[in-house]
Each structure stands twice: as C-alpha cells, then as structure tokens.
CSV table of C-alpha atoms in Angstrom, one decimal:
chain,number,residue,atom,x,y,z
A,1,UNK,CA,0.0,0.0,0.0
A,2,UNK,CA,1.4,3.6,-1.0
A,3,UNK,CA,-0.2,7.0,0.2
A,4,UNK,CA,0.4,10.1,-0.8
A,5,UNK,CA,0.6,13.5,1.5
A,6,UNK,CA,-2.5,14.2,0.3
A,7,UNK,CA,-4.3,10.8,1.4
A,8,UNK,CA,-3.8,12.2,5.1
A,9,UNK,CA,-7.3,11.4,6.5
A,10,UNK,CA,-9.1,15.1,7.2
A,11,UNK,CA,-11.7,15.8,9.9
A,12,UNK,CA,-13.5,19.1,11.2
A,13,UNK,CA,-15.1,18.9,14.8
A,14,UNK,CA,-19.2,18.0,14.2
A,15,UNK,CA,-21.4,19.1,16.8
A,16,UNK,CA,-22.5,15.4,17.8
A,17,UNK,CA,-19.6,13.4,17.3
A,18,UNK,CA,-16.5,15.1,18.1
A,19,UNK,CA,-15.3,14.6,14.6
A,20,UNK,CA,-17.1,14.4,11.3
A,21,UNK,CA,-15.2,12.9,8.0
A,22,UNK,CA,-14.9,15.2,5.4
A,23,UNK,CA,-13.7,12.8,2.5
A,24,UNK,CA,-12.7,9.0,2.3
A,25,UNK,CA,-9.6,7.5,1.2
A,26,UNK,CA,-10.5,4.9,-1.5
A,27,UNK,CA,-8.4,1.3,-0.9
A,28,UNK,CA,-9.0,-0.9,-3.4
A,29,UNK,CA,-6.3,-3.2,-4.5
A,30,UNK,CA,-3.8,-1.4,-2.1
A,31,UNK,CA,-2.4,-4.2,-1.0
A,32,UNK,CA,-0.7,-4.9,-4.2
A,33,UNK,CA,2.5,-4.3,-5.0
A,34,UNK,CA,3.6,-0.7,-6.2
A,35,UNK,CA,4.5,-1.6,-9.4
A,36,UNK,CA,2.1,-4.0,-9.9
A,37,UNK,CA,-0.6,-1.3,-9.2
A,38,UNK,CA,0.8,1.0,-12.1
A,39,UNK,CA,1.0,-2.2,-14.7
A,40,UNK,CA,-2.9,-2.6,-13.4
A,41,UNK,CA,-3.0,1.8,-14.1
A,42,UNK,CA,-2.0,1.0,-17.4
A,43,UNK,CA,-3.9,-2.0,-18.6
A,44,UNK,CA,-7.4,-0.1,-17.1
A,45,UNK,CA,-6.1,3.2,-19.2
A,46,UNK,CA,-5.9,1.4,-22.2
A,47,UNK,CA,-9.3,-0.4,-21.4
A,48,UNK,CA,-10.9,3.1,-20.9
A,49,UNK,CA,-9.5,4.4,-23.4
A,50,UNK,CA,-10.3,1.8,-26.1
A,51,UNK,CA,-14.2,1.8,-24.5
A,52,UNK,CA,-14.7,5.5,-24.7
A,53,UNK,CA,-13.3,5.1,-28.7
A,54,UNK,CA,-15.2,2.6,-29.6
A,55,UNK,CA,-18.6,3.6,-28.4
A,56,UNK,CA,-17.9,7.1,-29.6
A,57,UNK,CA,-17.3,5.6,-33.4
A,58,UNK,CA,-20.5,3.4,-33.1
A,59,UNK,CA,-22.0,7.1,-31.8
A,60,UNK,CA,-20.1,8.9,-35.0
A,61,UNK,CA,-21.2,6.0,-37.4
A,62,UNK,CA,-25.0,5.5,-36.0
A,63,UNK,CA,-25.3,10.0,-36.7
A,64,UNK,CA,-23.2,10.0,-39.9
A,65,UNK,CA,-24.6,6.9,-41.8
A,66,UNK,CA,-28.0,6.7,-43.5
A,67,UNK,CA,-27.4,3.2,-43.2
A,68,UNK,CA,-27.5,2.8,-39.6
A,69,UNK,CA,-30.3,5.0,-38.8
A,70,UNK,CA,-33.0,2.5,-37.5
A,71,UNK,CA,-34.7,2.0,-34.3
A,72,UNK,CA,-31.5,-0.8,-33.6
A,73,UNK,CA,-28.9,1.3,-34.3
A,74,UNK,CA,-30.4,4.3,-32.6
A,75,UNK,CA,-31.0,2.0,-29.1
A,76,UNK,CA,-27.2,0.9,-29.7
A,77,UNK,CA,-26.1,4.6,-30.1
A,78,UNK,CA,-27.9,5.7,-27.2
A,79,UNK,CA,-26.7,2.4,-25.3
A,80,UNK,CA,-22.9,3.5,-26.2
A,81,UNK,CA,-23.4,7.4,-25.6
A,82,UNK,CA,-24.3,5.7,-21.7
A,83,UNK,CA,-21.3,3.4,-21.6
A,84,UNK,CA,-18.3,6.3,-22.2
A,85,UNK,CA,-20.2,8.0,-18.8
A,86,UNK,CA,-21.3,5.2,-17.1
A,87,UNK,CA,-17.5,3.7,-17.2
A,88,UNK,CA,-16.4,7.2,-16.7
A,89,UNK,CA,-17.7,7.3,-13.2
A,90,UNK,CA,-15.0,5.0,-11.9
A,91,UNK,CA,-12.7,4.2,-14.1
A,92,UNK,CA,-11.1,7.6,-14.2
A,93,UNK,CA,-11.0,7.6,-10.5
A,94,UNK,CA,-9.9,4.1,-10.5
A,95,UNK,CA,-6.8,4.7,-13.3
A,96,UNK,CA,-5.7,7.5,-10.6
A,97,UNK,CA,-5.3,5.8,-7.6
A,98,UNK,CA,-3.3,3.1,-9.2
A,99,UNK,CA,-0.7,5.3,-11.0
A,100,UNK,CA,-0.6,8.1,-8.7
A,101,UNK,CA,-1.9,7.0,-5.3
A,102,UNK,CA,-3.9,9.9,-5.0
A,103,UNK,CA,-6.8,8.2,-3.2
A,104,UNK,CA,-8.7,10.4,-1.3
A,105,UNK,CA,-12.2,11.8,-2.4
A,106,UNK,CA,-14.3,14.2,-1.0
A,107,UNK,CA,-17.8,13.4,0.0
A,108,UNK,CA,-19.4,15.7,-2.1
A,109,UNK,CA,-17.4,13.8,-4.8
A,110,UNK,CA,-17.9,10.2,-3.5
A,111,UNK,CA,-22.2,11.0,-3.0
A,112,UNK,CA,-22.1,12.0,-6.7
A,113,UNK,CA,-20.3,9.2,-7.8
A,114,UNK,CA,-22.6,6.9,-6.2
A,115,UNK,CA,-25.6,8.6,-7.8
A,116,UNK,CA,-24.3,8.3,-11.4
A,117,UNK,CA,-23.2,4.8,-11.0
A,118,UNK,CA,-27.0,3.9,-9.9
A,119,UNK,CA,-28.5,6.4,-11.9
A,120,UNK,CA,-26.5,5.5,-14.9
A,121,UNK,CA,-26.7,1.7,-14.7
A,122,UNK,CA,-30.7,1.7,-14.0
A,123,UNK,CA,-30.8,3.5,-17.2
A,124,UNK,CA,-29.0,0.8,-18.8
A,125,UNK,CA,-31.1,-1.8,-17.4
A,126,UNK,CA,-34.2,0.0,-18.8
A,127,UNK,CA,-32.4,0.1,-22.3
A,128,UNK,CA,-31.5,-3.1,-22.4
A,129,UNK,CA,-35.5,-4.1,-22.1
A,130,UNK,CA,-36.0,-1.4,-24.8
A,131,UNK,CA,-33.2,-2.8,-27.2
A,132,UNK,CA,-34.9,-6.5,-26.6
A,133,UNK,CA,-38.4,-5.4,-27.4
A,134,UNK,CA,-36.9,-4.1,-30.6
A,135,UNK,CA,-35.5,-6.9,-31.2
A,136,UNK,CA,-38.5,-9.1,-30.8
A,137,UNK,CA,-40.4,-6.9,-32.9
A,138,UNK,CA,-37.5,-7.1,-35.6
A,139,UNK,CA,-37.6,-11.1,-35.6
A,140,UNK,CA,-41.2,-12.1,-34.2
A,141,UNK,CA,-43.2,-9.3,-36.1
A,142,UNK,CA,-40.9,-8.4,-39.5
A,143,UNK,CA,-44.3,-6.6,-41.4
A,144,UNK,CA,-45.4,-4.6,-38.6
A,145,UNK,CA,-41.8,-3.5,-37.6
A,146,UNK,CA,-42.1,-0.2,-39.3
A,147,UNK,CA,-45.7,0.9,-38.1
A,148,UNK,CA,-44.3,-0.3,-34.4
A,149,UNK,CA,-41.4,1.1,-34.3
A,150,UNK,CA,-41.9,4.5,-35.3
A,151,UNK,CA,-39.6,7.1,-34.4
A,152,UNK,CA,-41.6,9.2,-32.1
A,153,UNK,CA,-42.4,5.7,-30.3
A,154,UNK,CA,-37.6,5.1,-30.1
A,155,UNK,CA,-37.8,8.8,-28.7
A,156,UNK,CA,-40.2,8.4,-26.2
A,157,UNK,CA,-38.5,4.9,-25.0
A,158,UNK,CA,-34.8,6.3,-25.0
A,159,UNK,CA,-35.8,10.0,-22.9
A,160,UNK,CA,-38.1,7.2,-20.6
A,161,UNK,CA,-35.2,5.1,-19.9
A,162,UNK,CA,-32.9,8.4,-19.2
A,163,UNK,CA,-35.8,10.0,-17.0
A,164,UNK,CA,-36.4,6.6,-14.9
A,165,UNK,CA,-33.2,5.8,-14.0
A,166,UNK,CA,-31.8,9.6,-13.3
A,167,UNK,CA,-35.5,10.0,-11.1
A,168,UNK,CA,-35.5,6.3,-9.6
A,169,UNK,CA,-32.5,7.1,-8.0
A,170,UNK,CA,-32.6,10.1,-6.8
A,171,UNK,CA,-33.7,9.0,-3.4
A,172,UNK,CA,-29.8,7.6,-3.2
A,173,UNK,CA,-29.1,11.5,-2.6
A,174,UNK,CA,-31.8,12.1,-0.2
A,175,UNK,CA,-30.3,8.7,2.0
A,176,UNK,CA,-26.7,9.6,1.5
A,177,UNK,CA,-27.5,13.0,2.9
A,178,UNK,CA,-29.1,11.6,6.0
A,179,UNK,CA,-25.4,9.7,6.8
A,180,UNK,CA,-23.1,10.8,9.3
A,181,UNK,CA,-19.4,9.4,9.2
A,182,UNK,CA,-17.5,10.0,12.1
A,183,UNK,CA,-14.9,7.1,12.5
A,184,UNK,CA,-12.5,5.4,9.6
A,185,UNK,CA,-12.6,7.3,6.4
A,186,UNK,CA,-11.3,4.4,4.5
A,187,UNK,CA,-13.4,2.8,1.7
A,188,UNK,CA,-12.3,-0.5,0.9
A,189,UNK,CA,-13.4,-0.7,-2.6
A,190,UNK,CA,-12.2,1.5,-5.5
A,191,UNK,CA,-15.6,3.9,-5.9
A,192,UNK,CA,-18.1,4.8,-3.8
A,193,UNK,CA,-20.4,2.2,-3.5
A,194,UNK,CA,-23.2,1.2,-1.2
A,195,UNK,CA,-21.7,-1.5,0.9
A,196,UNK,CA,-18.6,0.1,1.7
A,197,UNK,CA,-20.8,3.6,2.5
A,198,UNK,CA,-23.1,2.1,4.8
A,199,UNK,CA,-20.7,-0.1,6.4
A,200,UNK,CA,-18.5,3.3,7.7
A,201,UNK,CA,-21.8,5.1,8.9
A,202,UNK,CA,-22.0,5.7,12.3
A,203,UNK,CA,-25.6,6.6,11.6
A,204,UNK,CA,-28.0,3.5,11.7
A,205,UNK,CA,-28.2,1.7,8.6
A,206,UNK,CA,-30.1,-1.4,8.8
A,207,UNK,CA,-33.3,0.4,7.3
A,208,UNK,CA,-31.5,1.8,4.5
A,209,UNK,CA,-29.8,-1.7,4.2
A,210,UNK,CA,-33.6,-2.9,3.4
A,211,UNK,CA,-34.6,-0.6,1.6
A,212,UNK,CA,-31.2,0.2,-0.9
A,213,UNK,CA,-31.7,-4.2,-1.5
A,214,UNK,CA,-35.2,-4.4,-2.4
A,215,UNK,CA,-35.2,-1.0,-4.3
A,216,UNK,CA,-31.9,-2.8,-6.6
A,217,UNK,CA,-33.6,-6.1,-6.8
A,218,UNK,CA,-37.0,-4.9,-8.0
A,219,UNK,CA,-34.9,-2.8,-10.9
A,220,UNK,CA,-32.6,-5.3,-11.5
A,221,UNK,CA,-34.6,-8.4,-11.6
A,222,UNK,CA,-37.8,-7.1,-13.2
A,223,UNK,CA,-35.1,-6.0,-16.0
A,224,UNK,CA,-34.0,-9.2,-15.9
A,225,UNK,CA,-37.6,-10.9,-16.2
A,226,UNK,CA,-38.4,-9.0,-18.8
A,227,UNK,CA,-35.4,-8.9,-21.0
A,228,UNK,CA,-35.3,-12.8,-20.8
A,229,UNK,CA,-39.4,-12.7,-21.7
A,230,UNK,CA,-38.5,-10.8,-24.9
A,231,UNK,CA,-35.3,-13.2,-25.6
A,232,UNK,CA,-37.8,-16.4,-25.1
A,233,UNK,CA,-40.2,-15.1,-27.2
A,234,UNK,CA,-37.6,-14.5,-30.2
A,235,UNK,CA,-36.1,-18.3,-29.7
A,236,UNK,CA,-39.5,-19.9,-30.2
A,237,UNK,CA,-40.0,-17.1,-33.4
A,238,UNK,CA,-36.2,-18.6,-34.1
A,239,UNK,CA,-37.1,-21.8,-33.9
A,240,UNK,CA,-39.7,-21.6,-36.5
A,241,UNK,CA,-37.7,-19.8,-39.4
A,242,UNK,CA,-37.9,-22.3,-42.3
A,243,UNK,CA,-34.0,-21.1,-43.6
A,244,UNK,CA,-31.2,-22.7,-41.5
A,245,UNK,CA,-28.8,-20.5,-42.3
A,246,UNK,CA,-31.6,-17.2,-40.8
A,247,UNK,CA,-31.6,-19.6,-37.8
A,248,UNK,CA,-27.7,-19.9,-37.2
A,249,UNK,CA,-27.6,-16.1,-37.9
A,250,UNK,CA,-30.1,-15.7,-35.4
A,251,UNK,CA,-28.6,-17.7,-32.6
A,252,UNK,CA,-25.5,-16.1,-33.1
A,253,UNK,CA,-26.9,-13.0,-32.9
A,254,UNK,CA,-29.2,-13.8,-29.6
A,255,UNK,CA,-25.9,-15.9,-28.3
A,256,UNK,CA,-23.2,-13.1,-28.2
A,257,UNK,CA,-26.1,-10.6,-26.6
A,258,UNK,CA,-27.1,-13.3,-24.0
A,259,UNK,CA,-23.0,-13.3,-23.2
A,260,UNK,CA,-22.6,-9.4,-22.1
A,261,UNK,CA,-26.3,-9.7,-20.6
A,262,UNK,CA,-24.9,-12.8,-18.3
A,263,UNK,CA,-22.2,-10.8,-17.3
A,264,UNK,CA,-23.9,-7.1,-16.5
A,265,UNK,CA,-26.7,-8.7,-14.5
A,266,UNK,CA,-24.8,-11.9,-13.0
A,267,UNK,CA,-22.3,-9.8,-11.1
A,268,UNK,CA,-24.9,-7.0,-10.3
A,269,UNK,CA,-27.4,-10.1,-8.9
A,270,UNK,CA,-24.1,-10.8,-6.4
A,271,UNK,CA,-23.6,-7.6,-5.4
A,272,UNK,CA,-27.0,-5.6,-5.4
A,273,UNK,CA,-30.2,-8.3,-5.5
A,274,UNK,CA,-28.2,-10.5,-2.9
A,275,UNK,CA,-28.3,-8.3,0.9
A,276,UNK,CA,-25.0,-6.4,0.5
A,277,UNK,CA,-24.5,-7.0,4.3
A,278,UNK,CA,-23.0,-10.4,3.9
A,279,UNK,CA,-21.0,-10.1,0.3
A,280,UNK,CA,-17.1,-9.5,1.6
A,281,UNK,CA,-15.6,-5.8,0.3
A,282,UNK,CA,-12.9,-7.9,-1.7
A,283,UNK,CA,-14.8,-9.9,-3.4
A,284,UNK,CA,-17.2,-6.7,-4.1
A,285,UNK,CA,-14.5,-4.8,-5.7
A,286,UNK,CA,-13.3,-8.0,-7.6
A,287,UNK,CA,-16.3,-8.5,-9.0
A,288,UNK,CA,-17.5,-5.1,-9.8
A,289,UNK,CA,-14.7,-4.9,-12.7
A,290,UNK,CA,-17.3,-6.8,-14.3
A,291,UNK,CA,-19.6,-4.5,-14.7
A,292,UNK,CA,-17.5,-1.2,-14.5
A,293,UNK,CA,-15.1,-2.5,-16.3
A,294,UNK,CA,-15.1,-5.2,-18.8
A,295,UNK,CA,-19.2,-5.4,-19.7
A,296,UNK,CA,-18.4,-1.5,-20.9
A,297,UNK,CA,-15.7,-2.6,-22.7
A,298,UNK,CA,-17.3,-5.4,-24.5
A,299,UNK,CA,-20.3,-3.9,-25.6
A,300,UNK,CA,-19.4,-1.9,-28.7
A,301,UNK,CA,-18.2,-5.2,-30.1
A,302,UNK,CA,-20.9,-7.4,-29.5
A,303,UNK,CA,-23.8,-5.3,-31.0
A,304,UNK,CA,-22.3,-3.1,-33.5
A,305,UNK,CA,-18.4,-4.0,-34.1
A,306,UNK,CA,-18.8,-7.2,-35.4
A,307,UNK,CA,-21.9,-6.4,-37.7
A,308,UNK,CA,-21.2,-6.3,-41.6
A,309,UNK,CA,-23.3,-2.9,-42.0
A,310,UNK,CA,-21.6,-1.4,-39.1
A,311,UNK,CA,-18.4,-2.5,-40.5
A,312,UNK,CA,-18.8,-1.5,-44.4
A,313,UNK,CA,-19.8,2.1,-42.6
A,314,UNK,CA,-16.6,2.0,-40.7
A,315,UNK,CA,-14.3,1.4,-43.7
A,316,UNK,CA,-15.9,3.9,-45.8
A,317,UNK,CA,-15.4,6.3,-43.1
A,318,UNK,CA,-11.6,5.7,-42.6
A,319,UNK,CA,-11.0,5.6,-46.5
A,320,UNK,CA,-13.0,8.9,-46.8
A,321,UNK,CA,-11.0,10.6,-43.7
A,322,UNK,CA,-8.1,9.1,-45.6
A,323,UNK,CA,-8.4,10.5,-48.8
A,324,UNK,CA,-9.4,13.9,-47.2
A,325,UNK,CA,-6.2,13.8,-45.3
A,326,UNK,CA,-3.4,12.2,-48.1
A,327,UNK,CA,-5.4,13.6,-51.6
C-alpha cells in the first residue's frame, strides 16, 4: 500500500460526534505491489480508453450513416453514448489511484459518484429491455416493424429510460445525505459504493440496508424478467424460421447478446439483488470490474463492431477521412 501527502485522512469537529469525515480514502487493491498497481494503471487506461473510442465511433457512425439509422442502431447509439459516462464514473478515479496514489475523495465527490453509478446503470437496465423489445419486434413481427417502431415511439423509450433511472435514484441523494461518518474514512473498494458507504456510517443503517436491497432487486430483476421474456419469445419465433442458415444467424446474434447480458446482471445479482451486508468488500471490488469495467468494454463489439453494415460504414469512413487527409 502507497499514500500520498495528500491521502492524510481530514476531519473538522461535528457538533455530535467530536469529529465528522470530510472525504474518504478509497483502498481498493492497495495491498498490491507498487508496481504491480501501475501495470494494473496502465492495462485499465488502455481499457478506458479503447471503450470510450469505440462507443464514440458506433456514436459517430450511427449519426453519420444513412445506413444505420433504425430504431436498432439508434438503441445501440444511445446504449454506447451511456457506456463512455457510465464507465467514466470509476474508471477515471480508478486509473488514478493506481498510477498516482492519489486516493482520497471528497464526500461531495464520492455522494455524486454513487448517484451516477446507480442512476446510470438503471438507465441501462431499462435500455437493455428497450433494445430486446426491438429486437422481438424485428424477428417475431418483420411486417409490422415499421408501423411499431416508429420514431416518435424510439424517442419516447430512450428519454423514458434516461428520465427513470436519473428519477428512480434520486432517493440515493436524499439517504446519503441523512449519513453521518465520524470514524475510519477508508473505503475498501475503488468507488463509492453502497456496501462500503453504509458499512462506515456511524448513523444507523439497517433500514437503508432494506430498503437500498429491495429498491436494486426490483430494478434489477424485473429488467432481468423482462429482457429474458423478450429473448424467449424471439427463440421460439427462431425456432420456427424455415431457412437454417436465418436460424444460425439468429442464434449467433441472440448468443453473443445473451454473453454481455450474463455478465452485467450476474455480477450486479451478487452484489445488489443479494443483501450487500453479507457479500465481503474484496470480493465486491473484484467482482464489480465486471460491470464497470469489462461489460463496458465489450459492448461496442458485441452489437455493433462485429456487424457487416456497421463495418462496411466503418471502412468507408476511414477511406473517406483518408483521402481527405493524403489527396
């Protein structure tokens, strides 16, 4: 472990309880070794920085291509547009903690990161019930795609999904608010999340315990339940296609989505649906990568990157930035 001067922990006197923390020192994976910390600084900069380029090109070809602009490919835009922020909440902070050892964060900071984490992934979880539907629609109902999935109707279900999850979870402010923390300031995790929070409260938390678990395993199971309703509903339509080869497509397809959806909702199922109270801190922060991390990461290749439309857009793009640049 390696702290900074600035890591010192800070208190002012609080009325109630002699001293009140006024930011956290963020632990995760300190007790590696130095250098290893700054390889692991490295390989999650390049990560990041390979996520935030891809989803921005899927962004850049989804605006700039006639091609791509369907109800799909707007979902996967929007859906990409979420993932540079969503894995911008921690992965910047994380990045600078392992190369720098600059750990501390101040609780206005770590409150606000906690928000957009929540708020961000509910969001996700409603789009990826949106981007099934579509897809259901697309496969079960091919000659009423077009009167369904109109583009007032994509509108309406993309601002819904922002408007839920940014409103859902704003009661995440009103609890965090209602905390006091007036012992250890260290967070043994690499963001701000719940478990960790709670767990350094001196304030009574065994009510927000109950309520912060149901409230994440309504969202994230009914997304679940629903997402897999749509899924079942396109293998039967699959099932019936009289081409084998639209079948294989198909499964292929269904396959590589039902991959990323395993890993977004398995890991958040062990952290958030099961009571946070009893999952260990290491094994939170361990398996959170999953979700902050890699799921981000793997997303603009498993819906758009490895699509022959997506890809013939792509190449045109580079040959035309190309010529534009060496005439």
């Amino acid at each position: 472990m390696f702290l900074s001067w600035h890591d010192e922990p800070k208190f002012n006197m609080g009325p109630e309880n002699g001293t009140a923390v006024t930011e956290f020192i963020l632990e995760g994976f300190s007790g590696l070794d130095q250098r290893l910390q700054l390889l692991l600084s490295l390989f999650f900069l390049l990560i990041y920085l390979t996520t935030v380029m891809g989803n921005a090109t899927i962004i850049f070809l989804v605006y700039a291509d006639h091609r791509l602009q369907t109800p799909m490919y707007f979902f996967i835009g929007n859906l990409a547009f979420l993932e540079i922020w969503f894995t911008s909440s921690t992965s910047i902070k994380l990045v600078v903690i392992l190369g720098s050892g600059r750990r501390t964060i101040s609780l206005s900071s770590c409150f606000a990161q906690s928000y957009f984490y929540f708020a961000l992934g509910c969001t996700e979880f409603v789009l990826l019930v949106v981007m099934s539907f579509d897809r259901y629609v697309a496969i079960c109902q091919p000659l009423r795609y077009a009167a369904i999935m109109k583009p007032q109707l994509c509108i309406h279900l993309v601002v819904a999904a922002w408007v839920t999850g940014f409103t859902l979870f704003s009661y995440r402010l009103v609890i965090l608010s209602q905390l006091t923390f007036c012992g250890s300031n260290k967070i043994h995790h690499f963001f701000c999340d719940n478990s960790p929070l709670f767990k350094l409260s001196c304030s009574d938390t065994s009510l927000l315990w109950k309520i912060d678990s149901v409230f994440l395993s309504f969202v994230i199971l009914g997304s679940l339940c629903l997402t897999l309703a749509f899924y079942m509903c396109i293998l039967f339509c699959i099932l019936h296609l009289p081409a084998a080869s639209g079948r294989k497509k198909a499964f292929t397809t269904c396959s590589s989505h039902l991959t990323t959806l395993a890993i977004v909702y398995g890991s958040c199922i062990v952290l958030y649906a099961c009571p946070s109270e009893y999952v260990s801190l290491e094994t939170n922060s361990i398996v959170a990568l999953l979700n902050t991390v890699l799921y981000p990461f793997l997303n603009p290749f498993i819906y758009s990157l490895r699509n022959k439309t997506v890809i013939l857009a792509l190449n045109e793009a580079i040959a035309h930035i190309t010529t534009q640049l060496f005439p």
